[in-house]
Amino acid sequence: GAARSGVFLGWLDAGPAPEMLAAEVARAFDVFESVGGNDGRMLVTGYFEPIVDGSSTPSPVYRTPLYRPPGGAIKVDLGRFGERFAGEKLVGRLEDDQLVPFPTRGEIRQGGVYRGREIAWLRDPIDAFFLEIQGSGTVRLPGGGELRLGYAAANGRPYRSIGKLLVDEGKIPREKVSMQSIRAWLEANPGELERVFDYNESTVFFRRLDGPAQGSLGVPVTAGRSIATDRNLFPPGALGFLISEVPKHGADGATAVERPLVRFVLNQDTGGAIRGAGRVDFFWGRGAEAGEKAGLMKQPGRLFFLVPRG
């Protein structure tokens, strides 16, 4: 695999004509296309590394905590207990010799169960929620420094989309739902934050990073090249080829297409919302501009994987 990767990078460095590169790929790799979801389609969304205001200590300004992992997690592959459970996994903790679930988001918020495990405190609870969704980010500290955080673990509870909740409740029209429209609704309805956030029982725990954002493989993710997929279905670290679209703001708050998105990608990450053969998450990079693209992206696509021959 490493040798083939080196050969592939050598081809790219040589700047071959597209038809020559296509011929080399066909010679050296077997190419497989994802079958997509149950409807045969693939949905391509985007993610990014946000930059948010926060502190390493709480204050009246910085009141929303992010947590380190609680420890004691037990991961269970239910497939080992019978074929009917194949692909099913549980995360829990031991309590009186019983495996029990970790607390939900609402239970964590209300009960203070992880007091003392805070890794940072944010100014804006909406920033905190979206930082969990993205899985990594940079906390801008009051003194001018910064703290980079990466995904460490999750509480094992089901991920539920608050965007879908707001659409189902008629708060946001389906054709206009995006990270931007969700955020605007939350900012306009601060009294609803806890109810809406608690709908998503899944909570992410963080660790400090010494460098750039890392994917689930523990290597830095690259803007415009890294993707996240379902780790149970697609080979981690594999070379892929993605065909999709770059979004932009359209008329009346809907999303339009700016240009095609066609490129080689690396399968370096996963995420709580990325489940099944019909989902891929495209990494846009760091900061507000990347967030703008990531927040709009809900595009159709096709994903191919290149498997070295021999």
mmCIF file of C-alpha atoms in Angstrom:
data_model
loop_
_atom_site.group_PDB
_atom_site.id
_atom_site.type_symbol
_atom_site.label_atom_id
_atom_site.label_comp_id
_atom_site.label_asym_id
_atom_site.label_seq_id
_atom_site.Cartn_x
_atom_site.Cartn_y
_atom_site.Cartn_z
ATOM 1 C CA GLY A 1 0.000 0.000 0.000
ATOM 2 C CA ALA A 2 2.725 2.482 0.970
ATOM 3 C CA ALA A 3 4.658 1.746 -2.218
ATOM 4 C CA ARG A 4 1.562 2.276 -4.345
ATOM 5 C CA SER A 5 0.836 5.524 -2.486
ATOM 6 C CA GLY A 6 4.345 6.721 -3.292
ATOM 7 C CA VAL A 7 3.853 5.847 -6.946
ATOM 8 C CA PHE A 8 0.541 7.714 -6.998
ATOM 9 C CA LEU A 9 2.083 10.822 -5.414
ATOM 10 C CA GLY A 10 4.874 10.625 -7.967
ATOM 11 C CA TRP A 11 2.319 10.665 -10.768
ATOM 12 C CA LEU A 12 0.628 13.724 -9.308
ATOM 13 C CA ASP A 13 3.936 15.563 -8.828
ATOM 14 C CA ALA A 14 4.738 14.935 -12.479
ATOM 15 C CA GLY A 15 1.578 16.804 -13.486
ATOM 16 C CA PRO A 16 0.361 14.290 -16.070
ATOM 17 C CA ALA A 17 -2.401 14.968 -18.543
ATOM 18 C CA PRO A 18 -5.775 13.729 -17.226
ATOM 19 C CA GLU A 19 -5.983 10.905 -19.762
ATOM 20 C CA MET A 20 -2.494 9.660 -18.804
ATOM 21 C CA LEU A 21 -3.334 9.738 -15.098
ATOM 22 C CA ALA A 22 -6.585 7.878 -15.779
ATOM 23 C CA ALA A 23 -4.652 5.182 -17.653
ATOM 24 C CA GLU A 24 -2.123 4.799 -14.819
ATOM 25 C CA VAL A 25 -4.902 4.565 -12.230
ATOM 26 C CA ALA A 26 -6.689 1.911 -14.302
ATOM 27 C CA ARG A 27 -3.443 -0.066 -14.576
ATOM 28 C CA ALA A 28 -2.410 0.069 -10.899
ATOM 29 C CA PHE A 29 -5.742 0.114 -9.044
ATOM 30 C CA ASP A 30 -9.087 -1.634 -8.929
ATOM 31 C CA VAL A 31 -11.808 1.021 -8.672
ATOM 32 C CA PHE A 32 -14.985 0.446 -6.665
ATOM 33 C CA GLU A 33 -17.948 2.819 -6.371
ATOM 34 C CA SER A 34 -19.977 3.131 -3.182
ATOM 35 C CA VAL A 35 -23.465 1.771 -3.720
ATOM 36 C CA GLY A 36 -24.927 4.767 -1.877
ATOM 37 C CA GLY A 37 -27.831 4.635 0.559
ATOM 38 C CA ASN A 38 -31.015 2.606 0.313
ATOM 39 C CA ASP A 39 -32.124 4.826 -2.570
ATOM 40 C CA GLY A 40 -28.786 4.367 -4.367
ATOM 41 C CA ARG A 41 -27.821 7.993 -3.775
ATOM 42 C CA MET A 42 -24.953 9.550 -1.864
ATOM 43 C CA LEU A 43 -25.287 12.724 0.218
ATOM 44 C CA VAL A 44 -22.125 14.823 0.563
ATOM 45 C CA THR A 45 -21.994 17.193 3.523
ATOM 46 C CA GLY A 46 -19.142 19.351 4.802
ATOM 47 C CA TYR A 47 -17.295 19.881 8.049
ATOM 48 C CA PHE A 48 -14.611 22.295 9.245
ATOM 49 C CA GLU A 49 -12.498 23.373 12.211
ATOM 50 C CA PRO A 50 -14.245 26.301 13.956
ATOM 51 C CA ILE A 51 -12.468 29.063 15.881
ATOM 52 C CA VAL A 52 -14.457 30.052 18.985
ATOM 53 C CA ASP A 53 -14.027 32.329 22.016
ATOM 54 C CA GLY A 54 -13.359 30.610 25.323
ATOM 55 C CA SER A 55 -11.214 30.278 28.412
ATOM 56 C CA SER A 56 -9.417 27.619 30.433
ATOM 57 C CA THR A 57 -11.253 28.845 33.557
ATOM 58 C CA PRO A 58 -14.960 29.597 34.124
ATOM 59 C CA SER A 59 -16.314 33.104 34.625
ATOM 60 C CA PRO A 60 -19.617 34.957 34.150
ATOM 61 C CA VAL A 61 -18.553 35.443 30.507
ATOM 62 C CA TYR A 62 -17.281 31.896 29.852
ATOM 63 C CA ARG A 63 -19.929 29.565 31.252
ATOM 64 C CA THR A 64 -20.424 26.674 28.810
ATOM 65 C CA PRO A 65 -18.099 23.722 29.515
ATOM 66 C CA LEU A 66 -16.450 21.249 27.185
ATOM 67 C CA TYR A 67 -15.278 18.028 28.826
ATOM 68 C CA ARG A 68 -12.440 15.541 28.803
ATOM 69 C CA PRO A 69 -13.455 11.858 28.500
ATOM 70 C CA PRO A 70 -14.827 10.503 31.780
ATOM 71 C CA GLY A 71 -12.839 7.266 31.617
ATOM 72 C CA GLY A 72 -14.080 3.767 32.342
ATOM 73 C CA ALA A 73 -15.639 3.346 28.911
ATOM 74 C CA ILE A 74 -16.340 -0.209 27.818
ATOM 75 C CA LYS A 75 -16.846 -0.816 24.102
ATOM 76 C CA VAL A 76 -18.876 -3.859 23.099
ATOM 77 C CA ASP A 77 -18.945 -5.356 19.598
ATOM 78 C CA LEU A 78 -22.315 -7.098 19.705
ATOM 79 C CA GLY A 79 -21.477 -8.992 16.533
ATOM 80 C CA ARG A 80 -19.275 -11.260 18.654
ATOM 81 C CA PHE A 81 -22.406 -12.441 20.485
ATOM 82 C CA GLY A 82 -24.279 -13.551 17.381
ATOM 83 C CA GLU A 83 -24.629 -12.907 13.662
ATOM 84 C CA ARG A 84 -27.956 -11.127 14.124
ATOM 85 C CA PHE A 85 -26.059 -8.334 15.935
ATOM 86 C CA ALA A 86 -23.410 -7.932 13.217
ATOM 87 C CA GLY A 87 -22.247 -4.323 12.934
ATOM 88 C CA GLU A 88 -23.947 -3.281 16.188
ATOM 89 C CA LYS A 89 -21.773 -1.659 18.857
ATOM 90 C CA LEU A 90 -22.353 -0.328 22.368
ATOM 91 C CA VAL A 91 -20.406 2.041 24.598
ATOM 92 C CA GLY A 92 -21.115 2.035 28.321
ATOM 93 C CA ARG A 93 -19.648 1.837 31.810
ATOM 94 C CA LEU A 94 -19.769 -0.635 34.671
ATOM 95 C CA GLU A 95 -22.057 0.044 37.613
ATOM 96 C CA ASP A 96 -22.572 -2.729 40.200
ATOM 97 C CA ASP A 97 -21.396 -5.363 37.694
ATOM 98 C CA GLN A 98 -23.915 -4.084 35.129
ATOM 99 C CA LEU A 99 -23.072 -2.408 31.826
ATOM 100 C CA VAL A 100 -25.052 0.834 31.793
ATOM 101 C CA PRO A 101 -25.115 3.740 29.320
ATOM 102 C CA PHE A 102 -23.249 6.973 29.874
ATOM 103 C CA PRO A 103 -25.416 10.000 30.745
ATOM 104 C CA THR A 104 -27.217 11.820 27.932
ATOM 105 C CA ARG A 105 -26.416 15.396 26.962
ATOM 106 C CA GLY A 106 -29.295 16.674 29.096
ATOM 107 C CA GLU A 107 -28.276 14.576 32.102
ATOM 108 C CA ILE A 108 -24.705 15.866 31.849
ATOM 109 C CA ARG A 109 -25.896 19.472 31.689
ATOM 110 C CA GLN A 110 -28.419 19.187 34.508
ATOM 111 C CA GLY A 111 -26.527 16.942 36.898
ATOM 112 C CA GLY A 112 -22.997 18.295 36.817
ATOM 113 C CA VAL A 113 -21.800 14.675 36.650
ATOM 114 C CA TYR A 114 -18.484 15.601 35.028
ATOM 115 C CA ARG A 115 -17.676 18.617 37.159
ATOM 116 C CA GLY A 116 -13.891 18.815 37.421
ATOM 117 C CA ARG A 117 -13.349 17.277 33.976
ATOM 118 C CA GLU A 118 -13.796 20.530 32.056
ATOM 119 C CA ILE A 119 -11.148 21.139 29.397
ATOM 120 C CA ALA A 120 -12.403 24.625 28.396
ATOM 121 C CA TRP A 121 -15.288 27.046 28.930
ATOM 122 C CA LEU A 122 -16.887 28.824 25.966
ATOM 123 C CA ARG A 123 -18.613 32.180 25.719
ATOM 124 C CA ASP A 124 -21.430 30.935 23.474
ATOM 125 C CA PRO A 125 -23.395 27.694 24.067
ATOM 126 C CA ILE A 126 -24.200 27.558 20.345
ATOM 127 C CA ASP A 127 -20.456 27.554 19.586
ATOM 128 C CA ALA A 128 -20.028 24.685 22.043
ATOM 129 C CA PHE A 129 -22.730 22.593 20.379
ATOM 130 C CA PHE A 130 -21.392 23.117 16.864
ATOM 131 C CA LEU A 131 -17.818 22.454 18.015
ATOM 132 C CA GLU A 132 -19.000 19.023 19.158
ATOM 133 C CA ILE A 133 -20.636 18.411 15.784
ATOM 134 C CA GLN A 134 -17.405 19.305 13.951
ATOM 135 C CA GLY A 135 -15.283 17.196 16.308
ATOM 136 C CA SER A 136 -12.321 19.566 16.597
ATOM 137 C CA GLY A 137 -11.638 23.279 16.799
ATOM 138 C CA THR A 138 -9.598 26.136 18.184
ATOM 139 C CA VAL A 139 -10.519 28.017 21.369
ATOM 140 C CA ARG A 140 -9.349 31.648 21.251
ATOM 141 C CA LEU A 141 -8.264 32.544 24.811
ATOM 142 C CA PRO A 142 -8.737 35.959 26.483
ATOM 143 C CA GLY A 143 -4.989 36.640 26.698
ATOM 144 C CA GLY A 144 -4.459 36.146 22.978
ATOM 145 C CA GLY A 145 -3.360 32.507 23.035
ATOM 146 C CA GLU A 146 -5.272 29.571 21.683
ATOM 147 C CA LEU A 147 -6.169 26.040 22.688
ATOM 148 C CA ARG A 148 -6.623 23.434 19.976
ATOM 149 C CA LEU A 149 -9.045 20.642 20.793
ATOM 150 C CA GLY A 150 -9.671 17.344 19.053
ATOM 151 C CA TYR A 151 -12.185 14.535 19.317
ATOM 152 C CA ALA A 152 -11.340 12.090 22.119
ATOM 153 C CA ALA A 153 -14.514 10.035 22.642
ATOM 154 C CA ALA A 154 -18.302 10.194 22.723
ATOM 155 C CA ASN A 155 -20.872 9.105 25.279
ATOM 156 C CA GLY A 156 -22.226 6.350 23.034
ATOM 157 C CA ARG A 157 -25.737 7.786 22.943
ATOM 158 C CA PRO A 158 -27.562 8.085 19.592
ATOM 159 C CA TYR A 159 -26.764 11.065 17.398
ATOM 160 C CA ARG A 160 -29.918 12.967 16.445
ATOM 161 C CA SER A 161 -29.916 15.852 13.987
ATOM 162 C CA ILE A 162 -31.306 19.090 15.405
ATOM 163 C CA GLY A 163 -31.669 20.316 11.826
ATOM 164 C CA LYS A 164 -34.124 17.498 11.135
ATOM 165 C CA LEU A 165 -35.929 18.329 14.392
ATOM 166 C CA LEU A 166 -36.369 21.974 13.388
ATOM 167 C CA VAL A 167 -37.583 20.963 9.925
ATOM 168 C CA ASP A 168 -40.036 18.418 11.376
ATOM 169 C CA GLU A 169 -41.372 21.071 13.768
ATOM 170 C CA GLY A 170 -41.846 23.541 10.913
ATOM 171 C CA LYS A 171 -39.274 25.983 12.288
ATOM 172 C CA ILE A 172 -37.073 25.945 9.158
ATOM 173 C CA PRO A 173 -38.191 24.995 5.615
ATOM 174 C CA ARG A 174 -36.471 21.811 4.442
ATOM 175 C CA GLU A 175 -34.974 23.471 1.355
ATOM 176 C CA LYS A 176 -33.383 26.201 3.484
ATOM 177 C CA VAL A 177 -31.889 24.116 6.288
ATOM 178 C CA SER A 178 -28.137 24.640 6.733
ATOM 179 C CA MET A 179 -25.738 25.242 9.580
ATOM 180 C CA GLN A 180 -26.241 28.966 9.012
ATOM 181 C CA SER A 181 -30.051 28.827 9.116
ATOM 182 C CA ILE A 182 -29.994 26.551 12.184
ATOM 183 C CA ARG A 183 -27.661 28.940 13.969
ATOM 184 C CA ALA A 184 -29.788 31.963 13.061
ATOM 185 C CA TRP A 185 -32.900 30.251 14.451
ATOM 186 C CA LEU A 186 -31.108 29.303 17.683
ATOM 187 C CA GLU A 187 -29.809 32.856 18.163
ATOM 188 C CA ALA A 188 -33.336 34.201 17.670
ATOM 189 C CA ASN A 189 -34.812 31.680 20.141
ATOM 190 C CA PRO A 190 -32.418 31.493 23.136
ATOM 191 C CA GLY A 191 -35.135 30.068 25.376
ATOM 192 C CA GLU A 192 -35.254 26.956 23.177
ATOM 193 C CA LEU A 193 -31.526 26.136 23.286
ATOM 194 C CA GLU A 194 -31.612 23.510 26.033
ATOM 195 C CA ARG A 195 -34.650 21.705 24.618
ATOM 196 C CA VAL A 196 -33.240 21.589 21.101
ATOM 197 C CA PHE A 197 -29.695 20.670 22.141
ATOM 198 C CA ASP A 198 -30.907 17.935 24.507
ATOM 199 C CA TYR A 199 -32.766 16.305 21.598
ATOM 200 C CA ASN A 200 -29.315 15.144 20.461
ATOM 201 C CA GLU A 201 -28.341 12.783 23.294
ATOM 202 C CA SER A 202 -24.836 12.306 21.884
ATOM 203 C CA THR A 203 -22.035 14.285 23.540
ATOM 204 C CA VAL A 204 -18.423 14.576 22.373
ATOM 205 C CA PHE A 205 -15.442 14.672 24.745
ATOM 206 C CA PHE A 206 -12.224 16.442 23.789
ATOM 207 C CA ARG A 207 -8.454 16.260 24.179
ATOM 208 C CA ARG A 208 -5.779 18.898 23.696
ATOM 209 C CA LEU A 209 -3.927 18.906 20.390
ATOM 210 C CA ASP A 210 -0.374 20.144 19.919
ATOM 211 C CA GLY A 211 -0.867 20.775 16.209
ATOM 212 C CA PRO A 212 -3.484 20.767 13.440
ATOM 213 C CA ALA A 213 -6.874 19.077 13.651
ATOM 214 C CA GLN A 214 -6.667 15.294 13.432
ATOM 215 C CA GLY A 215 -9.058 12.760 12.018
ATOM 216 C CA SER A 216 -10.074 9.498 13.650
ATOM 217 C CA LEU A 217 -6.862 7.867 12.356
ATOM 218 C CA GLY A 218 -4.770 10.213 14.501
ATOM 219 C CA VAL A 219 -3.204 12.014 11.529
ATOM 220 C CA PRO A 220 -3.837 15.650 10.522
ATOM 221 C CA VAL A 221 -6.747 16.213 8.154
ATOM 222 C CA THR A 222 -6.172 18.273 5.007
ATOM 223 C CA ALA A 223 -8.540 20.949 3.739
ATOM 224 C CA GLY A 224 -10.110 19.936 0.458
ATOM 225 C CA ARG A 225 -8.696 16.398 0.554
ATOM 226 C CA SER A 226 -9.808 14.607 3.736
ATOM 227 C CA ILE A 227 -13.216 12.954 3.977
ATOM 228 C CA ALA A 228 -15.131 11.216 6.765
ATOM 229 C CA THR A 229 -17.146 8.049 6.112
ATOM 230 C CA ASP A 230 -18.653 5.159 8.060
ATOM 231 C CA ARG A 231 -15.640 3.264 9.416
ATOM 232 C CA ASN A 232 -17.660 0.033 9.509
ATOM 233 C CA LEU A 233 -18.123 0.096 5.734
ATOM 234 C CA PHE A 234 -15.207 1.879 4.093
ATOM 235 C CA PRO A 235 -11.446 1.219 4.423
ATOM 236 C CA PRO A 236 -9.726 3.758 6.732
ATOM 237 C CA GLY A 237 -6.903 5.640 5.041
ATOM 238 C CA ALA A 238 -8.000 4.580 1.561
ATOM 239 C CA LEU A 239 -7.497 6.705 -1.528
ATOM 240 C CA GLY A 240 -10.783 7.844 -3.050
ATOM 241 C CA PHE A 241 -12.189 9.907 -5.890
ATOM 242 C CA LEU A 242 -15.139 12.207 -5.153
ATOM 243 C CA ILE A 243 -17.568 13.767 -7.625
ATOM 244 C CA SER A 244 -19.901 16.372 -6.128
ATOM 245 C CA GLU A 245 -20.642 20.121 -6.098
ATOM 246 C CA VAL A 246 -19.397 23.253 -4.321
ATOM 247 C CA PRO A 247 -22.404 25.069 -2.805
ATOM 248 C CA LYS A 248 -23.160 28.774 -2.579
ATOM 249 C CA HIS A 249 -25.975 30.973 -1.279
ATOM 250 C CA GLY A 250 -28.835 31.088 -3.763
ATOM 251 C CA ALA A 251 -32.052 33.043 -4.022
ATOM 252 C CA ASP A 252 -34.481 33.187 -1.081
ATOM 253 C CA GLY A 253 -32.084 31.459 1.306
ATOM 254 C CA ALA A 254 -31.876 28.248 -0.712
ATOM 255 C CA THR A 255 -28.549 26.667 -1.685
ATOM 256 C CA ALA A 256 -27.255 26.865 -5.250
ATOM 257 C CA VAL A 257 -24.283 25.286 -7.035
ATOM 258 C CA GLU A 258 -21.118 27.350 -7.473
ATOM 259 C CA ARG A 259 -19.078 24.813 -9.465
ATOM 260 C CA PRO A 260 -18.368 21.072 -9.766
ATOM 261 C CA LEU A 261 -16.200 19.391 -7.129
ATOM 262 C CA VAL A 262 -14.138 16.587 -8.689
ATOM 263 C CA ARG A 263 -10.942 15.392 -6.995
ATOM 264 C CA PHE A 264 -8.911 12.682 -5.314
ATOM 265 C CA VAL A 265 -9.555 12.423 -1.562
ATOM 266 C CA LEU A 266 -8.314 10.460 1.458
ATOM 267 C CA ASN A 267 -10.658 8.594 3.806
ATOM 268 C CA GLN A 268 -9.118 9.841 7.081
ATOM 269 C CA ASP A 269 -12.020 10.488 9.438
ATOM 270 C CA THR A 270 -15.429 9.422 10.734
ATOM 271 C CA GLY A 271 -18.265 11.099 12.611
ATOM 272 C CA GLY A 272 -21.378 10.427 14.668
ATOM 273 C CA ALA A 273 -23.705 11.584 11.889
ATOM 274 C CA ILE A 274 -21.850 9.754 9.120
ATOM 275 C CA ARG A 275 -23.541 6.366 8.959
ATOM 276 C CA GLY A 276 -24.223 4.066 6.033
ATOM 277 C CA ALA A 277 -22.988 3.748 2.468
ATOM 278 C CA GLY A 278 -24.850 6.873 1.367
ATOM 279 C CA ARG A 279 -22.935 9.457 3.429
ATOM 280 C CA VAL A 280 -19.619 11.255 3.084
ATOM 281 C CA ASP A 281 -18.382 14.367 4.920
ATOM 282 C CA PHE A 282 -15.892 16.640 3.106
ATOM 283 C CA PHE A 283 -13.344 18.621 5.164
ATOM 284 C CA TRP A 284 -13.244 22.306 4.155
ATOM 285 C CA GLY A 285 -10.504 23.499 6.516
ATOM 286 C CA ARG A 286 -10.271 26.007 9.373
ATOM 287 C CA GLY A 287 -12.110 29.217 10.205
ATOM 288 C CA ALA A 288 -15.136 31.191 9.064
ATOM 289 C CA GLU A 289 -14.719 30.852 5.286
ATOM 290 C CA ALA A 290 -14.420 27.061 5.554
ATOM 291 C CA GLY A 291 -17.426 27.080 7.872
ATOM 292 C CA GLU A 292 -19.484 28.960 5.305
ATOM 293 C CA LYS A 293 -18.946 26.248 2.678
ATOM 294 C CA ALA A 294 -19.284 23.365 5.128
ATOM 295 C CA GLY A 295 -22.518 24.737 6.536
ATOM 296 C CA LEU A 296 -24.166 24.971 3.120
ATOM 297 C CA MET A 297 -23.038 21.625 1.759
ATOM 298 C CA LYS A 298 -25.819 19.055 1.233
ATOM 299 C CA GLN A 299 -24.956 17.966 -2.297
ATOM 300 C CA PRO A 300 -25.441 14.776 -4.296
ATOM 301 C CA GLY A 301 -22.264 12.914 -5.104
ATOM 302 C CA ARG A 302 -20.459 9.769 -6.156
ATOM 303 C CA LEU A 303 -17.549 8.231 -4.267
ATOM 304 C CA PHE A 304 -15.040 5.751 -5.670
ATOM 305 C CA PHE A 305 -12.277 3.904 -3.807
ATOM 306 C CA LEU A 306 -8.973 2.953 -5.418
ATOM 307 C CA VAL A 307 -7.607 -0.384 -4.175
ATOM 308 C CA PRO A 308 -4.003 -1.224 -5.182
ATOM 309 C CA ARG A 309 -3.617 -4.322 -7.343
ATOM 310 C CA GLY A 310 -1.246 -7.038 -6.257
#
